[in-house]
Short mmCIF file of C-alpha atoms and ligand atoms in Angstrom, two decimals:
data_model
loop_
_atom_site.label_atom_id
_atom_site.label_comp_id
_atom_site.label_asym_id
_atom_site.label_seq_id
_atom_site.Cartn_x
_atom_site.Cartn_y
_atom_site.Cartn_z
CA UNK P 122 105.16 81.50 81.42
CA UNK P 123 104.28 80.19 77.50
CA UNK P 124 104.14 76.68 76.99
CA UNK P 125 101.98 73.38 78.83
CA UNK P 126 104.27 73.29 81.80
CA UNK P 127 104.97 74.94 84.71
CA UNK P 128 107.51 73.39 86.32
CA UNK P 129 110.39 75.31 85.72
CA UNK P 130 109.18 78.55 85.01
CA UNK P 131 109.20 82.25 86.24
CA UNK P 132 106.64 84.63 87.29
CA UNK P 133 107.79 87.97 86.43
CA UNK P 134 104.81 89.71 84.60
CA UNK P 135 101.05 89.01 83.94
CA UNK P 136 102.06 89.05 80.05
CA UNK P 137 103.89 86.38 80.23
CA UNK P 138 100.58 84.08 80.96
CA UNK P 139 98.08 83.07 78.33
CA UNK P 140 93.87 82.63 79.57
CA UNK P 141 94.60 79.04 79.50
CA UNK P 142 97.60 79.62 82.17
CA UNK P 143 95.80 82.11 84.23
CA UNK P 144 92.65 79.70 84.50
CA UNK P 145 94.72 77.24 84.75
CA UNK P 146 96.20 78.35 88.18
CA UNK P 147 92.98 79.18 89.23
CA UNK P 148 92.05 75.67 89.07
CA UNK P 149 94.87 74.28 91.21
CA UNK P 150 94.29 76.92 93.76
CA UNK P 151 90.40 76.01 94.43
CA UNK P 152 91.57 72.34 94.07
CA UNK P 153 93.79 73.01 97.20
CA UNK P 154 91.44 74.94 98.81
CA UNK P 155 88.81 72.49 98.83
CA UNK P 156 91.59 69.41 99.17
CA UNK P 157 94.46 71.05 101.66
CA UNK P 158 97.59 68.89 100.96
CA UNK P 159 99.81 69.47 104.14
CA UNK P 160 103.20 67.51 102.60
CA UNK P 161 102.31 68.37 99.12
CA UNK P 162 105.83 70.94 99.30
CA UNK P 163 107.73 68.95 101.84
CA UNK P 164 111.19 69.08 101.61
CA UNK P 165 111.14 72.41 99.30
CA UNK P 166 112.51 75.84 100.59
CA UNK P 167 111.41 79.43 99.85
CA UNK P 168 113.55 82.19 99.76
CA UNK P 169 111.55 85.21 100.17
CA UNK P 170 113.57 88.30 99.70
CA UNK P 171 111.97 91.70 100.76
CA UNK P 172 113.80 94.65 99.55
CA UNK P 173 110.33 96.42 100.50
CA UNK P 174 108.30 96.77 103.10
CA UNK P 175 105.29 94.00 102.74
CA UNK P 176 102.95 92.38 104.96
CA UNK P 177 100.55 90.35 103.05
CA UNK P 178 102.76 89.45 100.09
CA UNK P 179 105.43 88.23 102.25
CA UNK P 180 103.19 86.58 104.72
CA UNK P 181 101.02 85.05 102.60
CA UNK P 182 104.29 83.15 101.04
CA UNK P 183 105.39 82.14 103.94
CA UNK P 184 101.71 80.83 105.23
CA UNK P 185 101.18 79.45 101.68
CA UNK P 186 104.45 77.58 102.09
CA UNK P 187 104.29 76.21 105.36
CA UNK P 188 100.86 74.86 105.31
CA UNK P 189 101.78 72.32 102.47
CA UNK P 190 104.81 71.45 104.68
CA UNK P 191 107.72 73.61 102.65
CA UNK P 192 110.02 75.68 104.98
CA UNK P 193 110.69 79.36 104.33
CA UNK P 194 114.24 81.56 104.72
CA UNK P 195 114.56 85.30 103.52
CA UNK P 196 114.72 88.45 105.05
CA UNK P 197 111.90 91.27 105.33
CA UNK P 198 115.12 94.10 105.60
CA UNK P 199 117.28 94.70 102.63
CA UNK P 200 120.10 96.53 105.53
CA UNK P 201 120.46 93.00 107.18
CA UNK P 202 121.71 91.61 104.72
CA UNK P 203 125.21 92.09 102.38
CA UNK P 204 123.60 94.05 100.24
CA UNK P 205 124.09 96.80 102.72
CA UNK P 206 127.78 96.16 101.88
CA UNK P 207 127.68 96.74 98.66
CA UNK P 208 126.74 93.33 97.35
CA UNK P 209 124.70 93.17 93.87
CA UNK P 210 121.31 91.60 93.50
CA UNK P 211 122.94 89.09 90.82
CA UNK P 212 125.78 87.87 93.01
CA UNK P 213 122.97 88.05 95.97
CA UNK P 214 120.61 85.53 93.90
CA UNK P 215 123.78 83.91 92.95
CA UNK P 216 124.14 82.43 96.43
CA UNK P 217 120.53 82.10 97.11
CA UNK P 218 120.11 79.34 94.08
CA UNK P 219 122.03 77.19 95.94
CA UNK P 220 120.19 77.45 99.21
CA UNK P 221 116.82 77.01 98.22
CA UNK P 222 113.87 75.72 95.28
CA UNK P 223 112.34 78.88 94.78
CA UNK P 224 112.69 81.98 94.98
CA UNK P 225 109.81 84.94 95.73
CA UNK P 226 111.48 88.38 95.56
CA UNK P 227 110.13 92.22 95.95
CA UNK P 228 112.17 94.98 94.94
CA UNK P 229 111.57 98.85 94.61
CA UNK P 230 113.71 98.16 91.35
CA UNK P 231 111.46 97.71 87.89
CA UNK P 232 112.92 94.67 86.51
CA UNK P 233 114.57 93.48 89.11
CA UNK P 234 112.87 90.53 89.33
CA UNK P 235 113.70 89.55 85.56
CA UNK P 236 117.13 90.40 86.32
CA UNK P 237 116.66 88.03 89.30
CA UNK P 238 115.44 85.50 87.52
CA UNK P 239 117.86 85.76 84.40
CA UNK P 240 120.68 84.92 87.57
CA UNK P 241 118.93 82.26 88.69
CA UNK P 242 118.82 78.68 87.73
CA UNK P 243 115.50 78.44 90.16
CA UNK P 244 111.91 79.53 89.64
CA UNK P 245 112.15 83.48 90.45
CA UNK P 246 108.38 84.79 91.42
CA UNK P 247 108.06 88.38 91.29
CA UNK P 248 106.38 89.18 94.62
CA UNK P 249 105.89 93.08 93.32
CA UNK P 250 108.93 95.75 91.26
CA UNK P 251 108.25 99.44 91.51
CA UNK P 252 105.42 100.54 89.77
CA UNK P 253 105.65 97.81 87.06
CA UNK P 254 103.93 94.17 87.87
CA UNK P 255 102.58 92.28 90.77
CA UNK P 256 101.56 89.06 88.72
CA UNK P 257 100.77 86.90 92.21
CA UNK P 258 98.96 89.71 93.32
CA UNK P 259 96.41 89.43 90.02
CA UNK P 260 96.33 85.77 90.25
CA UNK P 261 94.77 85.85 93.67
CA UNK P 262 92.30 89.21 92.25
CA UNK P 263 91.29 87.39 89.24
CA UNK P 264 90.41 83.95 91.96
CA UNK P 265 88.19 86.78 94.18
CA UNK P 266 86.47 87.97 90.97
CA UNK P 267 85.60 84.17 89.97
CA UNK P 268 84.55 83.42 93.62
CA UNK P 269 82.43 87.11 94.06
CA UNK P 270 80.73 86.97 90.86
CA UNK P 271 80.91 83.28 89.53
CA UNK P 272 82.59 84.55 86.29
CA UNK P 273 85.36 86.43 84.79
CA UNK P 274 83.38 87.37 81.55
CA UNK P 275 80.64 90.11 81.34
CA UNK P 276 81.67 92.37 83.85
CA UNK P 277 82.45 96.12 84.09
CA UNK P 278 85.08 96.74 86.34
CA UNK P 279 86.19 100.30 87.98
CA UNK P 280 89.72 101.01 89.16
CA UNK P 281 89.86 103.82 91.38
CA UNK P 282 92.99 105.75 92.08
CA UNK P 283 96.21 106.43 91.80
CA UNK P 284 96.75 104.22 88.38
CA UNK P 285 99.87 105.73 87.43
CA UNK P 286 101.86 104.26 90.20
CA UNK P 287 99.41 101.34 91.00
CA UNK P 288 101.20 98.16 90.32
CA UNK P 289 98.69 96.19 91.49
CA UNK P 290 96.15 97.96 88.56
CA UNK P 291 98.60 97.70 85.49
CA UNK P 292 98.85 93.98 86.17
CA UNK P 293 94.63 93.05 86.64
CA UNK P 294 93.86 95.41 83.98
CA UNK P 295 96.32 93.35 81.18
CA UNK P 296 94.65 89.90 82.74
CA UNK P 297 91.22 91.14 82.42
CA UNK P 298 91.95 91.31 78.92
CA UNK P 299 91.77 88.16 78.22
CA UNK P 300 88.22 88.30 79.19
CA UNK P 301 85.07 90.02 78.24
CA UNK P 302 85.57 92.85 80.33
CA UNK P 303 84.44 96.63 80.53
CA UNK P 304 86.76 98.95 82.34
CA UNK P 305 86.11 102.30 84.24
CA UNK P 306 89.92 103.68 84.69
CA UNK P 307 88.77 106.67 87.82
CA UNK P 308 91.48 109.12 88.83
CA UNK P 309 92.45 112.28 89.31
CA UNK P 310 93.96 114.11 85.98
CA UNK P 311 97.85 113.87 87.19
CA UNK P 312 97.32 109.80 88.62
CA UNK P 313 95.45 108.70 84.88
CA UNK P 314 96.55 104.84 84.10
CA UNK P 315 100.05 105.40 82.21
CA UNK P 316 99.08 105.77 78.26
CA UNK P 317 101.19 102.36 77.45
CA UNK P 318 97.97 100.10 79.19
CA UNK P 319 95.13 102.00 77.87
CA UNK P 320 96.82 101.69 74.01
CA UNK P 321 97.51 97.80 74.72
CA UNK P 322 93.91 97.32 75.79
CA UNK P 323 92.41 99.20 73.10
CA UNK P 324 94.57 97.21 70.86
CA UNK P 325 92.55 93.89 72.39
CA UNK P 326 89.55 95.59 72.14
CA UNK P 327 88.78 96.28 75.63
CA UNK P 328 86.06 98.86 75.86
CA UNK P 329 87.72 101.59 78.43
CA UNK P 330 87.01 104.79 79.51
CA UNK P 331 88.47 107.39 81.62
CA UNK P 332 86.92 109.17 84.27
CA UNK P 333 87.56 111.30 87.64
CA UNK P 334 83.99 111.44 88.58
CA UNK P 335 82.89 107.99 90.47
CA UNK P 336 79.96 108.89 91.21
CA UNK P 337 78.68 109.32 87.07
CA UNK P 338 80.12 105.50 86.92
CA UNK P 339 79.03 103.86 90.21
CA UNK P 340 75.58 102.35 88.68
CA UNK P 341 77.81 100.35 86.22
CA UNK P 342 80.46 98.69 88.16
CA UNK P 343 79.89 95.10 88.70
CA UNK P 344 83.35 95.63 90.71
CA UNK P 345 85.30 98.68 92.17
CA UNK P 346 89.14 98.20 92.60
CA UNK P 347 90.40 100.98 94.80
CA UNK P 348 93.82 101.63 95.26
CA UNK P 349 95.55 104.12 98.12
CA UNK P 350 98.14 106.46 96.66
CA UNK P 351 101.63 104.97 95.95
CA UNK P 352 103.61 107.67 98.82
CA UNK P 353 106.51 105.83 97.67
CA UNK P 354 106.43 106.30 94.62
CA UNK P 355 106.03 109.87 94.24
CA UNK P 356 109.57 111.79 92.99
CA UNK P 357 108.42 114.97 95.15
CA UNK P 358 106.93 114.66 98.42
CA UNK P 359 105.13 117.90 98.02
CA UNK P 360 103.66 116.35 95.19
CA UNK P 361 101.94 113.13 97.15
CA UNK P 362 100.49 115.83 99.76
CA UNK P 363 97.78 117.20 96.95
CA UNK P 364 96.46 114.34 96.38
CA UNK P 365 96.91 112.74 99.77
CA UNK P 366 92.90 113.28 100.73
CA UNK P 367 91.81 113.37 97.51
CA UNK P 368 89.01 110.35 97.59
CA UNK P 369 87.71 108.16 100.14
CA UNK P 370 84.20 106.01 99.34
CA UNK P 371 82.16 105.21 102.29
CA UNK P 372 78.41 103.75 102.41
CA UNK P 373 76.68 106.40 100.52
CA UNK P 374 78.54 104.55 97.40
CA UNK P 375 76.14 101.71 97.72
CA UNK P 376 73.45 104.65 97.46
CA UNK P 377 74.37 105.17 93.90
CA UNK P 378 76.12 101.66 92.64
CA UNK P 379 74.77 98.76 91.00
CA UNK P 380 72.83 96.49 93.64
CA UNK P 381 75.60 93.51 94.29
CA UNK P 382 79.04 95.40 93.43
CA UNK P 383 82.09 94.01 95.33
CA UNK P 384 84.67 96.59 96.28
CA UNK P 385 88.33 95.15 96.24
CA UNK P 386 91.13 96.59 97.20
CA UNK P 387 95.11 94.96 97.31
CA UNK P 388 95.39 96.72 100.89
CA UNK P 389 96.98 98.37 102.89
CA UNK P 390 94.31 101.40 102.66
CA UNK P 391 95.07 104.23 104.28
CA UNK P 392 91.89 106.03 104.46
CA UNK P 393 90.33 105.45 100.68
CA UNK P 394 87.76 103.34 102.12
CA UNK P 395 85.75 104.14 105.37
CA UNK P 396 86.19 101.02 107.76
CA UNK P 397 82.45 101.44 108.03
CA UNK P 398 81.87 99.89 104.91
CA UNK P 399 83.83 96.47 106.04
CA UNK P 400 80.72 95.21 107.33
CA UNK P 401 78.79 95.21 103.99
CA UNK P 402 78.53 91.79 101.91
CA UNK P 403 79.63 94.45 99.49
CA UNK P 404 83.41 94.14 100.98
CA UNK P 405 85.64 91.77 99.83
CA UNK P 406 89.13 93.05 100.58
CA UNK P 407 89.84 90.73 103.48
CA UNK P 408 88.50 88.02 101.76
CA UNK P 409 91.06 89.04 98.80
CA UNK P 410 93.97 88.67 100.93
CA UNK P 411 92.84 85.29 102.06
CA UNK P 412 92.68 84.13 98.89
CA UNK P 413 96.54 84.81 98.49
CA UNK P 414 96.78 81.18 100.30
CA UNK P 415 95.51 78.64 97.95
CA UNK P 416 96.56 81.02 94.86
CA UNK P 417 100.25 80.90 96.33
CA UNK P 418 100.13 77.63 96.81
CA UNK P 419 98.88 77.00 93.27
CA UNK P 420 101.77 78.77 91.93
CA UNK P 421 104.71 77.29 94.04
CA UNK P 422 103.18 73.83 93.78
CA UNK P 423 103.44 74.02 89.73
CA UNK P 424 106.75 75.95 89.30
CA UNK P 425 108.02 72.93 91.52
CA UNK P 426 106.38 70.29 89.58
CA UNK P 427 104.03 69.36 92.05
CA UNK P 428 100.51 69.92 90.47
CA UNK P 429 100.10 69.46 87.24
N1 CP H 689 98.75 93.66 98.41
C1 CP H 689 100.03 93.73 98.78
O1 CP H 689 100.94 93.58 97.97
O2 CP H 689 100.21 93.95 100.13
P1 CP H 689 101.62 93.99 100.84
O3 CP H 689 102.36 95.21 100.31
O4 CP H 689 101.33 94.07 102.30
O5 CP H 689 102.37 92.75 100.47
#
């Protein structure tokens, strides 16, 4: 996404965006958040295609969408469709150009949004491909930061997890380099953030260390971005069962961290954090999904030409 303009463009992967761009989208989302537009997308359809199981992602879209008066077609179940008949993804997006503006796709598939969008004559927004990028996912993390902690610079930031299969992690950690950012990467020994990242941050000179002890971090973390353990990711299910209950925080954390951290987490958890801890001012999670609204509607208001 290089260049002054939006419209036009596709979202594939958090590289693609300079600062300028990220803060850029930023601005258009609090802009509609503070100024709803409800016909600013009229006329416009989404296609959201789901080759994966979402809820917030797809939802969020949808929502995003339909509150700035767009309307919405897709399909949550890659067997409905004639895929299931052998149809390819290209010929699939092929047909879909013609039946909408936009289109927001998630795919098990790494790259199969760029191949999307390389078929497509529409905006293509990569809504999440295998393990590799989930750029709308660290627009609307990078908006929570800003909003938690009034600033994207001068903050130490903890990713807890599994960061080898973590798309949600590879994608904040490359945006946070743009910033003046310290970063904790937390995880067992076999679930370690894939080499690649912690070579291209070093390269921006992003001061990051690694770490399976949270506890021996906590008192740093201005934020702690926990991640569940990618089940679906694994090659061997015997494999996912070792580390299956292998962390969970709960409120002794705030015992130990840094008066005023904000946990995050992309959700769905499934038992990393201890619902006890939702009623802290130190959870933000839900709040993080909420923000996928205005963020969503930041990005499929400029890719159409509608903000500027
Ligand atoms: N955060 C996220 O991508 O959630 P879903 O898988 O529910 O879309």
């Amino acid at each position: 996404m290089a260049g002054t303009s939006f419209q036009g463009r596709d979202v594939i992967s958090i590289n693609d965006f300079s600062k300028e761009e990220l803060l850029h989208v930023l601005s258009v989302a609090k802009k509609l958040e503070s100024n709803p537009q409800p016909s600013l997308l009229k006329g416009k359809i989404l296609a959201s295609l789901f080759f994966e199981p979402s809820t917030r992602t797809r939802l969020s879209f949808a929502s995003a969408m339909k509150r700035v008066g767009g309307d919405v077609i897709g399909f949550s179940q890659a067997e409905t469709t004639s895929v299931k008949k052998g149809e390819t993804l290209w010929d699939t997006i092929k047909m879909i150009e013609h039946y909408s503006d936009v289109i927001v796709i998630r795919h098990s598939v790494e790259g199969a949004a760029r191949l999307s969008a390389e078929a497509a004559s529409i905006p293509v927004i990569n809504a999440g491909d295998g393990a590799n990028q989930h750029p709308t996912q660290t627009l609307l993390d990078l908006y929570t930061i800003l909003k938690e902690k009034g600033k994207l610079d001068n903050l130490t930031i903890g990713f807890l997890g599994d960061l080898k299969y973590g798309r949600t992690v590879h994608s904040l950690a490359i945006a946070l380099s743009h910033f003046k950012t310290s970063i904790y990467f937390i995880a067992p020994e076999a679930l370690r953030m894939p080499s690649y990242y912690i070579q291209e941050l070093k390269k921006r000179k992003i001061p990051c260390r690694e770490t399976s002890d949270l506890d021996s971090v906590a008192k740093q973390l201005d934020i702690l971005y926990v991640t569940r353990i990618q089940e679906e990711r694994f090659p061997d299910p015997l494999e996912y069962q070792k580390f299956k209950a292998g962390y969970r925080i709960d409120r002794s954390l705030l015992k130990i961290s840094k008066p005023g951290i904000r946990i995050m987490h992309p959700l769905p958890r499934v038992g990393e954090i201890d619902p006890a801890l939702d009623e802290t001012p130190n959870a933000v999670y839900f709040r993080q999904a909420a923000n996928g609204i205005p963020i969503r509607q930041a990005i499929l208001a400029l890719v159409l030409g509608k903000a500027k």
